[in-house]
Coordinates of C-alpha atoms and ligand atoms in Angstrom, one line a residue:
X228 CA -40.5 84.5 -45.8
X229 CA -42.9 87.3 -47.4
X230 CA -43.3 84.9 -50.2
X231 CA -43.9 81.7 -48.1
X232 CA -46.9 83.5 -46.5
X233 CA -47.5 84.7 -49.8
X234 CA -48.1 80.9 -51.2
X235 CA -50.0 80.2 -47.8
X236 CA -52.6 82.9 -48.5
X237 CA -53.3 81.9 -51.8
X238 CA -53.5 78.3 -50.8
X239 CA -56.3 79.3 -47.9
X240 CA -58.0 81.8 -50.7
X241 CA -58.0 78.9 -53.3
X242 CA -58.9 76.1 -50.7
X243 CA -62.2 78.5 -49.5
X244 CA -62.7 79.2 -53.5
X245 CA -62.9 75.5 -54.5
X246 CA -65.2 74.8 -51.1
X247 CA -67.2 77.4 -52.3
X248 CA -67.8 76.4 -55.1
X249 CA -68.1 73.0 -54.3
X250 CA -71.0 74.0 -52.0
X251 CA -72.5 76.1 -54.9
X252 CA -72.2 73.3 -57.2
X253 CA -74.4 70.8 -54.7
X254 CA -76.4 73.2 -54.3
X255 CA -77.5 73.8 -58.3
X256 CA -77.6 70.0 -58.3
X257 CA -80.5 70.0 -54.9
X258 CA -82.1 73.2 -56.3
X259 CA -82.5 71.1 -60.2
X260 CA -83.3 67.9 -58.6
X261 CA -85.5 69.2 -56.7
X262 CA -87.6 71.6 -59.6
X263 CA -87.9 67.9 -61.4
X264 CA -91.3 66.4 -60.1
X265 CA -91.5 62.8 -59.5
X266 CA -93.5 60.9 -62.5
X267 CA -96.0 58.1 -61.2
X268 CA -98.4 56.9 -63.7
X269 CA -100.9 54.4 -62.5
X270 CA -102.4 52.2 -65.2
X271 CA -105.5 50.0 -64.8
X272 CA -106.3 47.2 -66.9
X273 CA -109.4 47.2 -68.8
X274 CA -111.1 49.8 -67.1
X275 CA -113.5 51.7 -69.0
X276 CA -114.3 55.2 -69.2
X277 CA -117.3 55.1 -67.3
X278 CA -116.0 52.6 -64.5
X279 CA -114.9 55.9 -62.6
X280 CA -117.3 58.1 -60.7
X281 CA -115.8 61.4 -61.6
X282 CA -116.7 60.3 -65.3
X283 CA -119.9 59.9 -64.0
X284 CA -120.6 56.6 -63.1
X285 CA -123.2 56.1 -59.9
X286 CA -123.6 51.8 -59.8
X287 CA -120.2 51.7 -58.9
X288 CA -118.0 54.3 -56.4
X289 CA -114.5 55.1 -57.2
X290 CA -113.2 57.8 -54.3
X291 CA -109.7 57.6 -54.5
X292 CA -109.0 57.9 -58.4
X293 CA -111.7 60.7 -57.7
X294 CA -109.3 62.5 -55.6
X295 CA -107.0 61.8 -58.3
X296 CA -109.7 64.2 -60.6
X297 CA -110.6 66.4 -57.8
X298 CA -107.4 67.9 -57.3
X299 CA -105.6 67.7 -60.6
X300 CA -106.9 67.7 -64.5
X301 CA -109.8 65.2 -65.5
X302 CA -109.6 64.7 -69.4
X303 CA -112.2 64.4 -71.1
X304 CA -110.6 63.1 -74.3
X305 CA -107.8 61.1 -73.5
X306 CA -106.7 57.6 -75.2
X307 CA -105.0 54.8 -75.0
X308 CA -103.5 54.2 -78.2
X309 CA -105.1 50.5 -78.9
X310 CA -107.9 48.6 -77.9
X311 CA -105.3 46.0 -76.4
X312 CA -103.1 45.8 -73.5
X313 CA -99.7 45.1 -75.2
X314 CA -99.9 47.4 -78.4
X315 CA -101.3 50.7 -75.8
X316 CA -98.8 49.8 -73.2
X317 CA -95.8 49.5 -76.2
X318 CA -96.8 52.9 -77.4
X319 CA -97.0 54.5 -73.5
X320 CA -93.5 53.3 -73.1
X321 CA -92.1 53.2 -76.6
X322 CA -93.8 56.7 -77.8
X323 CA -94.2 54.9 -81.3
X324 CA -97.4 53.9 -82.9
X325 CA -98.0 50.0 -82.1
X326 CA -98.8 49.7 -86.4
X327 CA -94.9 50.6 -86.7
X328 CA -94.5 47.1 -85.4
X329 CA -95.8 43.6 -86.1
X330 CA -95.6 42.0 -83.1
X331 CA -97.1 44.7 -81.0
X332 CA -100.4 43.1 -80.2
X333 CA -101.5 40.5 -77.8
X334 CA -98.6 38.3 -77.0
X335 CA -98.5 35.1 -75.5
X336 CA -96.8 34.9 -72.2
X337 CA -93.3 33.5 -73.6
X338 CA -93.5 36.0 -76.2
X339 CA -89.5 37.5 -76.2
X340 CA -89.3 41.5 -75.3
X341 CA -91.5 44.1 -77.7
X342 CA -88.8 46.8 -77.6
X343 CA -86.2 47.1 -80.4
X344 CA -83.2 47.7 -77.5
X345 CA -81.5 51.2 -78.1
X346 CA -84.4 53.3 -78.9
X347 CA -85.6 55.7 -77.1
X348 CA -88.9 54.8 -74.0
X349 CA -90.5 57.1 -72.0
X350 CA -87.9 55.3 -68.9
X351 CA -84.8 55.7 -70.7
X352 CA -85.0 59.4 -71.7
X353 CA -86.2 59.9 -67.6
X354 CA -82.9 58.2 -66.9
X355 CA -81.1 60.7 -69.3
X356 CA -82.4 63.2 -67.0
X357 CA -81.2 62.0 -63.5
X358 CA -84.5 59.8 -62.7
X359 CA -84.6 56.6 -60.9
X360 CA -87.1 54.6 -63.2
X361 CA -88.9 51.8 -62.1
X362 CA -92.4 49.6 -63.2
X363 CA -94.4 47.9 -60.7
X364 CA -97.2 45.7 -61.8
X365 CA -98.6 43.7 -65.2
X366 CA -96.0 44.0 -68.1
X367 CA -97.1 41.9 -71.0
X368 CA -94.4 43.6 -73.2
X369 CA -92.6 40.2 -73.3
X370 CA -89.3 39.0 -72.1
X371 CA -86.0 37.6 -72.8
X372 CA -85.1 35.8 -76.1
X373 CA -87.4 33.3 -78.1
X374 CA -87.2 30.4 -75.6
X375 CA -86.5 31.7 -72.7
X376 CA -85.0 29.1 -69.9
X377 CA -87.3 31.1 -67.0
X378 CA -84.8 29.2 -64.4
X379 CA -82.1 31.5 -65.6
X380 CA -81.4 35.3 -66.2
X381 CA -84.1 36.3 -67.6
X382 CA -83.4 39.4 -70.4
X383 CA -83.8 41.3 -71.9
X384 CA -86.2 42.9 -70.2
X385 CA -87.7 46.2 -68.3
X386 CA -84.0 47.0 -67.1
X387 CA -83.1 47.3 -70.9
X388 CA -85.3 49.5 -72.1
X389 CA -84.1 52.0 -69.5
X390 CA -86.4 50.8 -66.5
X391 CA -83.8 50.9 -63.2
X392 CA -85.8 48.2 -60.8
X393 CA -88.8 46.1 -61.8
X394 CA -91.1 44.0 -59.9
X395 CA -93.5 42.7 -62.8
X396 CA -96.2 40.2 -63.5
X397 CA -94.5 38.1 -66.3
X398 CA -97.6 38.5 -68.7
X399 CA -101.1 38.5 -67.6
X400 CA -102.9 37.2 -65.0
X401 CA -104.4 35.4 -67.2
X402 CA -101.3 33.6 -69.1
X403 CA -98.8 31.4 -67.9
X404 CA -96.2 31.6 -66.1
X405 CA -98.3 32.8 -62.8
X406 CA -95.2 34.4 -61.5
X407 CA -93.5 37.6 -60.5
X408 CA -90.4 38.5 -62.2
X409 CA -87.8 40.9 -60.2
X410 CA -85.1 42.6 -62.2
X411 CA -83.9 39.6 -64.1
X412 CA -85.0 36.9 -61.9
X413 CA -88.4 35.2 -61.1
X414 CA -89.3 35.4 -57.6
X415 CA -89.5 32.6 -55.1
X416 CA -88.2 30.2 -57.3
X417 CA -86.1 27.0 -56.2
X418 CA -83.6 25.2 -58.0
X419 CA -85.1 22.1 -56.4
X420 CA -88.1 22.7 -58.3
X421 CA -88.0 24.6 -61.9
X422 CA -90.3 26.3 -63.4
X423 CA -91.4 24.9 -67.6
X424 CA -93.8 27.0 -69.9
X425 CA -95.0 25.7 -73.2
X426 CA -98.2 27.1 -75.5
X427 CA -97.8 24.1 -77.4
X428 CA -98.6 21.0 -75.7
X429 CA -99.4 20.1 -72.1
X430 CA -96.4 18.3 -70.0
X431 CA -97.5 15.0 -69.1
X432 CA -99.4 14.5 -65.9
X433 CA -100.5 18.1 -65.7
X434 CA -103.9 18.8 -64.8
X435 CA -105.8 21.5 -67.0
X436 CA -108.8 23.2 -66.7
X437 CA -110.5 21.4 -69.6
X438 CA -110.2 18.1 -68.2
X439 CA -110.1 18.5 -64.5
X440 CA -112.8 21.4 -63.8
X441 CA -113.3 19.8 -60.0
X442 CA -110.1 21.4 -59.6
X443 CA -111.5 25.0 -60.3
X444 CA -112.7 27.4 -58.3
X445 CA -113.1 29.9 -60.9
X446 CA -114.3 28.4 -64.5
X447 CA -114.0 29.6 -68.3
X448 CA -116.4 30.4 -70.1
X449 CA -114.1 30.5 -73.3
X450 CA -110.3 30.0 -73.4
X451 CA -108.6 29.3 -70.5
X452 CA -108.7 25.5 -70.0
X453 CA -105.1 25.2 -69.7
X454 CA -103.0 24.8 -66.1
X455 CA -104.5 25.0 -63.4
X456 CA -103.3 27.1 -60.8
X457 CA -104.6 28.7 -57.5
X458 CA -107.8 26.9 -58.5
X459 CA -108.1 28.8 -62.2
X460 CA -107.5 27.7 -65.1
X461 CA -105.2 29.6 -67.6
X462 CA -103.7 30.7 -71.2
X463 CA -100.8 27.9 -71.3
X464 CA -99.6 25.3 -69.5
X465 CA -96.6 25.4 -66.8
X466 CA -94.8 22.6 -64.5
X467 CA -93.2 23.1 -61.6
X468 CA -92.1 26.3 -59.7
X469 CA -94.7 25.8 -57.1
X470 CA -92.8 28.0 -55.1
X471 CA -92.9 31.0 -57.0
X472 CA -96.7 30.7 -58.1
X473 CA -98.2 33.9 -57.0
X474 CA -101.7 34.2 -55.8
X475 CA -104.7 36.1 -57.3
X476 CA -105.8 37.6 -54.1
X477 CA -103.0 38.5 -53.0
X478 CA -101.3 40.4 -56.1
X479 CA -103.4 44.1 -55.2
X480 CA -101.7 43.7 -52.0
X481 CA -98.1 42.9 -53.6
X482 CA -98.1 45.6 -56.3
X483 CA -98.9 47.8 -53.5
X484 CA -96.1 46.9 -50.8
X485 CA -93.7 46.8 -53.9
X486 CA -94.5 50.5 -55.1
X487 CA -95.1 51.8 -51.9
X488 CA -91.0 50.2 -51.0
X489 CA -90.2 51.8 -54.3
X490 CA -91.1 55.6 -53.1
X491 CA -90.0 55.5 -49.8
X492 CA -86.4 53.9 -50.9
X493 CA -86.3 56.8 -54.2
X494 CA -87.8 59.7 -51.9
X495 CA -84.7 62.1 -52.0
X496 CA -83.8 61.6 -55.6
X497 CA -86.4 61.9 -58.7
X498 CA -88.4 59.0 -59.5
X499 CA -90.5 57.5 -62.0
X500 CA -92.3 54.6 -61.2
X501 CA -94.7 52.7 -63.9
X502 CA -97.7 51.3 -61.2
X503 CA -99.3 48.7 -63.4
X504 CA -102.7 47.4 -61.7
X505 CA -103.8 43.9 -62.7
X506 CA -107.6 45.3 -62.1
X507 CA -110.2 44.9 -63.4
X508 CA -108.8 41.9 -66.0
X509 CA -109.6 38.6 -65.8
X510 CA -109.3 36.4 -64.1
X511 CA -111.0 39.4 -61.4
X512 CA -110.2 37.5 -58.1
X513 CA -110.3 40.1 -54.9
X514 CA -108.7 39.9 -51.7
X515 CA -111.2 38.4 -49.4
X516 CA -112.0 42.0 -47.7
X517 CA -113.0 43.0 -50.9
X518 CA -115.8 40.1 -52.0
X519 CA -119.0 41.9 -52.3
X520 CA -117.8 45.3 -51.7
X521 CA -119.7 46.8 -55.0
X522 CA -122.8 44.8 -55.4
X523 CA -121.7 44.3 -58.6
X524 CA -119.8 41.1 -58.6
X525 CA -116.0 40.3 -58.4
X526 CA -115.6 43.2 -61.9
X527 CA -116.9 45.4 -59.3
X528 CA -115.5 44.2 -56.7
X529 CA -111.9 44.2 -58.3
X530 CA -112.1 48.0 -59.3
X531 CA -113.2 49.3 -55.5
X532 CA -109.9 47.1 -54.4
X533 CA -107.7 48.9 -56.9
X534 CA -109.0 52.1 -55.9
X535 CA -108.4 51.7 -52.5
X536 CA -104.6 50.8 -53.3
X537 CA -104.8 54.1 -55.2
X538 CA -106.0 55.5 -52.3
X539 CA -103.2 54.0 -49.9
X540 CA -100.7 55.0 -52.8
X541 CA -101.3 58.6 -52.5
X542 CA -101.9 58.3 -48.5
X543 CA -97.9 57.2 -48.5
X544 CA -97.5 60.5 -51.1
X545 CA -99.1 62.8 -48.8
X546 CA -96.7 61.2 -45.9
X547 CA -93.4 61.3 -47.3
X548 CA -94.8 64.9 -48.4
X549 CA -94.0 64.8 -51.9
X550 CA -97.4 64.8 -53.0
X551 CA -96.8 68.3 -54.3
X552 CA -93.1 67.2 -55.9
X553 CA -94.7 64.4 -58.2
X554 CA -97.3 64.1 -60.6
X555 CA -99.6 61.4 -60.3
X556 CA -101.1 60.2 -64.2
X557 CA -104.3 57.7 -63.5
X558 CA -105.5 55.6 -66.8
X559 CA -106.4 52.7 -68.2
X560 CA -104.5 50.6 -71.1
X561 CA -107.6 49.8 -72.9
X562 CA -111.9 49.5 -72.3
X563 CA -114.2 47.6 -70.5
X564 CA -115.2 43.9 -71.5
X565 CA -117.6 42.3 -68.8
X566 CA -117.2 38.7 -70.1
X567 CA -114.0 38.2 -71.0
X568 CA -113.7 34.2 -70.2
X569 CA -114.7 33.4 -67.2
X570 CA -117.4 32.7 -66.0
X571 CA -117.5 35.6 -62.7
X572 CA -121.1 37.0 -63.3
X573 CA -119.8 39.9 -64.8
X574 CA -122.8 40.3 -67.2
X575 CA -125.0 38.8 -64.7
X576 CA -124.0 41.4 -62.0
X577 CA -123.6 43.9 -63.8
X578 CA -127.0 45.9 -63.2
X579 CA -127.4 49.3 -64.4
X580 CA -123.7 50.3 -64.4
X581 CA -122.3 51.3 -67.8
X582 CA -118.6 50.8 -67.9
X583 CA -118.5 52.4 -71.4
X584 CA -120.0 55.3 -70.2
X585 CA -122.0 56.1 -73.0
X586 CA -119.5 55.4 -75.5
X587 CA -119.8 52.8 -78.5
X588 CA -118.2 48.9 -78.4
X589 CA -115.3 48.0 -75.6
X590 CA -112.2 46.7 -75.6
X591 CA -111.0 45.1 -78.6
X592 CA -113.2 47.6 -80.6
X593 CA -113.0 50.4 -83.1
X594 CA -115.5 52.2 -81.9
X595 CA -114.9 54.7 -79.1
X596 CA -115.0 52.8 -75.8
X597 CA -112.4 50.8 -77.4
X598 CA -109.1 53.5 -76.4
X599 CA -110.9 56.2 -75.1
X600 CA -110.3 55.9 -71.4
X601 CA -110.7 57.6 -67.9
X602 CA -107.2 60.0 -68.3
X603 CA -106.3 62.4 -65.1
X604 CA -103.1 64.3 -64.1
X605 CA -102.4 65.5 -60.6
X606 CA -99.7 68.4 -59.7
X607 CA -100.6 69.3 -56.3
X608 CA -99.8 73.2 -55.9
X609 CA -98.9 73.3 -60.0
X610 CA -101.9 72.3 -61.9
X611 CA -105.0 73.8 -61.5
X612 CA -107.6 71.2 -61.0
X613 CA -110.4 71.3 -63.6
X614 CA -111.3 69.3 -66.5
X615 CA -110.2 69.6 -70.1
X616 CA -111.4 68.7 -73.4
X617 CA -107.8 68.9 -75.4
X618 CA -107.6 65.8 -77.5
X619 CA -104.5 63.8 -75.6
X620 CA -102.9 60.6 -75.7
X621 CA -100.6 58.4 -73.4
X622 CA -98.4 57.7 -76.5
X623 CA -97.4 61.6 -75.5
X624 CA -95.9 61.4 -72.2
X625 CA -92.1 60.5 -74.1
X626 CA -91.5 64.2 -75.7
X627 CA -94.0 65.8 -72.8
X628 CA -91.9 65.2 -70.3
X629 CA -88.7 65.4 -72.1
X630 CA -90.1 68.8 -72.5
X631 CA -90.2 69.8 -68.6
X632 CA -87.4 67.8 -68.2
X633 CA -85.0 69.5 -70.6
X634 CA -84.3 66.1 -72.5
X635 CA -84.9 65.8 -76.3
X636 CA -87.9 63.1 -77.7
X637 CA -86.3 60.9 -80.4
X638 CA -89.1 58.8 -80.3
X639 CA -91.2 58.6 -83.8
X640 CA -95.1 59.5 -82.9
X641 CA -94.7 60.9 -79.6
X642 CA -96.0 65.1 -79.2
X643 CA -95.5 68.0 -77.3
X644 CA -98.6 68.4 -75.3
X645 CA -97.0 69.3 -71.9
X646 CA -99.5 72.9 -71.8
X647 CA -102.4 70.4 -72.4
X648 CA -100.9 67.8 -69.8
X649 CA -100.3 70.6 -67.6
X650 CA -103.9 72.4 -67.9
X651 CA -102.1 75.7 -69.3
X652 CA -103.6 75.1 -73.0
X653 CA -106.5 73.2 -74.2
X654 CA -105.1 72.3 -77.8
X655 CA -103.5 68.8 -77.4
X656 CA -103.2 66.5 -80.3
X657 CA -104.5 67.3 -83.5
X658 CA -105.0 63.8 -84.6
X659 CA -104.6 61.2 -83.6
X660 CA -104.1 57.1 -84.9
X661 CA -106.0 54.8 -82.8
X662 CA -105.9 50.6 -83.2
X663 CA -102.4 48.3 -84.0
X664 CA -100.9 46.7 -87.2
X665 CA -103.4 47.6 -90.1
X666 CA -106.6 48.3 -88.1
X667 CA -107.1 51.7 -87.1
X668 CA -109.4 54.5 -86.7
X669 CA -107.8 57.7 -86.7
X670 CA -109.6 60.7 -84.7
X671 CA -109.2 64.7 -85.7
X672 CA -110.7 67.2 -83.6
X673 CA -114.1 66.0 -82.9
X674 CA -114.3 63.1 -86.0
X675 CA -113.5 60.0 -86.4
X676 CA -112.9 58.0 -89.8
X677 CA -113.1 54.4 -89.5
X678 CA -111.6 53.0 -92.8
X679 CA -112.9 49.9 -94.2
X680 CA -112.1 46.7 -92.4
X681 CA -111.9 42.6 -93.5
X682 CA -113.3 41.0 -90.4
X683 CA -116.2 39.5 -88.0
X684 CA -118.4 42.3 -86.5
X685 CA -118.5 41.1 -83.0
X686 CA -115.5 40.0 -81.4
X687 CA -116.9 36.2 -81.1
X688 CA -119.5 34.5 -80.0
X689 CA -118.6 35.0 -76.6
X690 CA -117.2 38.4 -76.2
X691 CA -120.6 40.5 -76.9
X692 CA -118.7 43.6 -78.4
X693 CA -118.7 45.4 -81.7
X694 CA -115.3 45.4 -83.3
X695 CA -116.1 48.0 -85.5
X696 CA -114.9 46.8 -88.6
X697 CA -117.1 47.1 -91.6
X698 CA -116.8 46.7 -95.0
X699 CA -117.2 50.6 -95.6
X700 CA -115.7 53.7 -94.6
X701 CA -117.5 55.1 -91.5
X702 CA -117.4 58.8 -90.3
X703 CA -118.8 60.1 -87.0
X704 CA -119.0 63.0 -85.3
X705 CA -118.4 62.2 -81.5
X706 CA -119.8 66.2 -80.2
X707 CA -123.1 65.5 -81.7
X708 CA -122.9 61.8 -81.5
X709 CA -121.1 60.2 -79.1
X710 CA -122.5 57.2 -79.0
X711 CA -121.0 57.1 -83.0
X712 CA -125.0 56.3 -84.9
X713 CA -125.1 58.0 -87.4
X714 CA -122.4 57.0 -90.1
X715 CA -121.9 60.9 -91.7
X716 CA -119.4 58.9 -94.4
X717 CA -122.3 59.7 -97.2
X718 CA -123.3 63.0 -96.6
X719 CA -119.8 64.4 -95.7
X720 CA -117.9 63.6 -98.6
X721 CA -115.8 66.6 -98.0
X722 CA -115.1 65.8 -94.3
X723 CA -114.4 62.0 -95.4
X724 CA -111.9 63.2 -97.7
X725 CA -109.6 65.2 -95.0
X726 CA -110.2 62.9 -92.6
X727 CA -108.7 60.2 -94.9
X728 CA -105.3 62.0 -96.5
X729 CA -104.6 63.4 -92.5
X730 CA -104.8 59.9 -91.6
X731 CA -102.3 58.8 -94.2
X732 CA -100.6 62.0 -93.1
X733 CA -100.1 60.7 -90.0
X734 CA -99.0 57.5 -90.9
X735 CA -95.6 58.4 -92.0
Ligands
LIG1167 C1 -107.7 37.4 -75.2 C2 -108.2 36.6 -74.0 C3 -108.7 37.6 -73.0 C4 -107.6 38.5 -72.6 C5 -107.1 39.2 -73.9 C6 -105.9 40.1 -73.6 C7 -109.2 34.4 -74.6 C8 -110.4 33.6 -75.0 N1 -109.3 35.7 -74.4 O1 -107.2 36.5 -76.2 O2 -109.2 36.9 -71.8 O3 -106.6 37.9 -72.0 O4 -106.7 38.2 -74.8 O5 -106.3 41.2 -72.8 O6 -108.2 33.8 -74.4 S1 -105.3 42.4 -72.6 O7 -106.0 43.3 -71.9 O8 -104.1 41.8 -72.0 O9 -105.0 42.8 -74.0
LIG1168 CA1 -105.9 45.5 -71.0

């Protein structure tokens, strides 16, 4: 009998043991969930450094991504890694340079995926550490397999590089096909009525821009004479789908809804979501509520409707109150370009607003303006807001935030920089490679080397921006001379010489 209630008592003590450490256990898993902060970066397209008021522009207002600034870090040196959309975005996710890989520069919008599938991204090592991951917004890191049958499954894609839901412009708004993909299926399509893409040849019947421009409400003014859709003309031609074809005005609104579905569905577990804005690329078509709202023309007008979706973004933050549980990263993939094909009075409208800010070229360029971008981090409650001069780049989020996340970075180029990041040190990068395949720049402390490059001057005879290629080596110093005029290659021989064995350096 003793022994019966013997066995009973140790059953009761080991029962209440296991419960409690049960309990114990779930509550080591809510206490480290909870010390991880939510990761939302929010990435415009095109915008330059100067397009933003807290970087001082006045011709055009930017409040929200201001409050972005006000209560968090404003960088004054931070980059994109490459005067392009596909090669900066590749590196952001990929934490490689984009020179480490061929195709990593403009693709056309059947292009098959960027990644090399196994490696390490930015979403994949956040997954290793108990995030939900998800993009939102313009990809242009292509999709699927060469040939790509966009009527079926279409991967690999975002959910293979370690992304766990994706809602994604296919390319650009610019580039066929004008659709929405989720997860691994275009949206709104019909099996009644496919969906074809070619960049070879037109299908037969199909309107383009180039010879049906009564169709157009918005024209080219180089490129884009291909399908016609929503009354604009595009990179491409597509048939069918008409069901899935998403609409210009409309896709602020959409990326909005979708992200703002996104936190509200991943509120009580760790997220990071990837909120890609379309703004301010071409073709810059606003919601109606937005036409005129910056004097400056629909470039104008497209960067004050981005900025209030920022705005309504962190409204939903401050709602679900985990503003002070996630940092919010605002930059842009690449600089500014007024005329960039279409004709939208861009230059025309454009007044006294400098979208560089001051800095030399624009997209596509070299020079400065080219990667060096607006760049601000918000921890509500962890950062002290300021501004900071550390030299920083987005290729460095990867082994930042595997850093404060407790994960290892296996990825190639990306640093450490989470003090910097964080506002706790103003040393970021020490150099750092800026371009894609053999043309680069490469930027230590406040110099920049630009080797010597084959190659036109200005982009083209449309695009009025200096590439930055020459047929010497150029040297500036951006502290005294930001605006990079005077070439100090000659009389700092010494300088040049550092500048150029770092750079090879930093190539391996
Ligand atoms: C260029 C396009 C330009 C833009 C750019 C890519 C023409 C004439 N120009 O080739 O409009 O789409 O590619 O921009 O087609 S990015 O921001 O996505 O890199
Ligand atoms: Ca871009």
């Amino acid at each position: 009998m003793k022994q019966v209630y013997g066995k009973i008592f140790s059953l009761i003590f080991l029962m209440a043991f296991v419960g409690c450490k049960k309990a114990n256990n779930k509550n080591l898993i809510e206490s480290t969930t909870q010390t991880l902060p939510n990761i939302v970066v929010i990435y415009a397209d095109d915008l330059g450094f100067g397009d933003v008021s807290s970087y001082g522009s006045t011709a055009l207002k930017t409040p929200n991504f201001d409050r972005i600034a006000n209560e968090g870090i404003r960088f004054t040196n931070g980059y994109a890694t490459s005067p392009t959309c596909t090669p900066s975005r590749y590196s952001l996710l990929s934490g490689t340079y984009p020179f480490r890989t061929k195709r990593a520069q403009v693709l056309p919008g059947n292009a098959p995926l960027l990644f090399e599938l196994g490696k390490q991204t930015l979403p994949s090592m956040l997954q290793q550490a108990g995030y939900k991951t998800g993009v939102i917004g313009k990809w242009h890191l292509g999709l699927g397999d060469a040939n790509m049958d966009w009527n079926k499954k279409i991967a690999p894609g975002p959910l293979e590089i370690g992304f766990d839901y994706a809602y994604i412009m296919a390319s650009t708004n610019d580039r066929v096909p004008s659709v929405y993909v989720e997860n691994h299926k275009v949206v709104g399509l019909t099996a009644e009525d496919p969906i074809y893409v070619s960049y070879q040849k037109n299908f037969e019947g199909e309107p383009t821009g180039r010879d049906n421009p009564e169709m157009l409400k918005v024209h080219p003014s180089h490129g884009h004479d291909m399908s016609i859709h929503n009354g604009i003309s595009r990179i491409g031609y597509m048939k069918g789908g008409k069901s899935a074809l998403f609409i210009d005005e409309d896709m602020n609104d959409d990326f909005l809804k979708e992200s703002i579905k996104y936190i509200n569905k991943n509120k009580n577990h760790p997220f990071f979501l990837f909120y890609a804005l379309h703004q301010p690329h071409v073709p810059r078509v606003p919601h109606p509520r937005f036409v005129g709202a910056s004097g400056l023309g629909p470039r104008g007008d497209v960067i004050v409707e981005a900025d209030w979706a920022v705005g309504q973004f962190l409204d939903e933050l401050d709602t679900l109150g985990l503003s002070e549980n996630t940092i919010v990263i605002f930059s842009s993939d690449n600089g500014p370009v007024l005329d960039d094909g279409y004709k939208d009075d861009a230059v025309e409208k454009n007044g006294k607003h400098t979208p560089t800010g001051g800095l030399r070229g624009g997209k596509y360029s070299l020079f400065d303006a080219g990667t060096h971008v607006p760049f601000i981090i918000r921890w509500k409650g962890t950062i002290k807001p300021g501004v900071s001069d550390a030299l920083v780049s987005q290729m460095d989020f990867t082994a930042s935030f595997a850093a404060l996340t407790g994960q290892d970075n296996t990825t190639p180029d990306s640093q450490n920089i989470l003090d910097a990041f964080l506002g706790k040190s103003d040393k970021g990068r020490q150099g750092l490679i800026l371009g894609q395949n053999n043309i680069m720049a490469y930027r230590q402390g406040d110099w920049v080397l630009i080797p010597p490059h084959k190659g036109r001057k200005m982009t083209n005879k449309w695009v009025n921006i200096e590439t930055g290629r020459d047929s010497i080596y150029q040297l500036y110093n951006l502290k005294d001379d930001q605006a990079q005029q005077h070439n100090l290659a000659e009389t700092h021989p010494e300088k040049l010489e550092a500048l150029k064995q770092a750079l090879e350096l930093e190539k391996k």
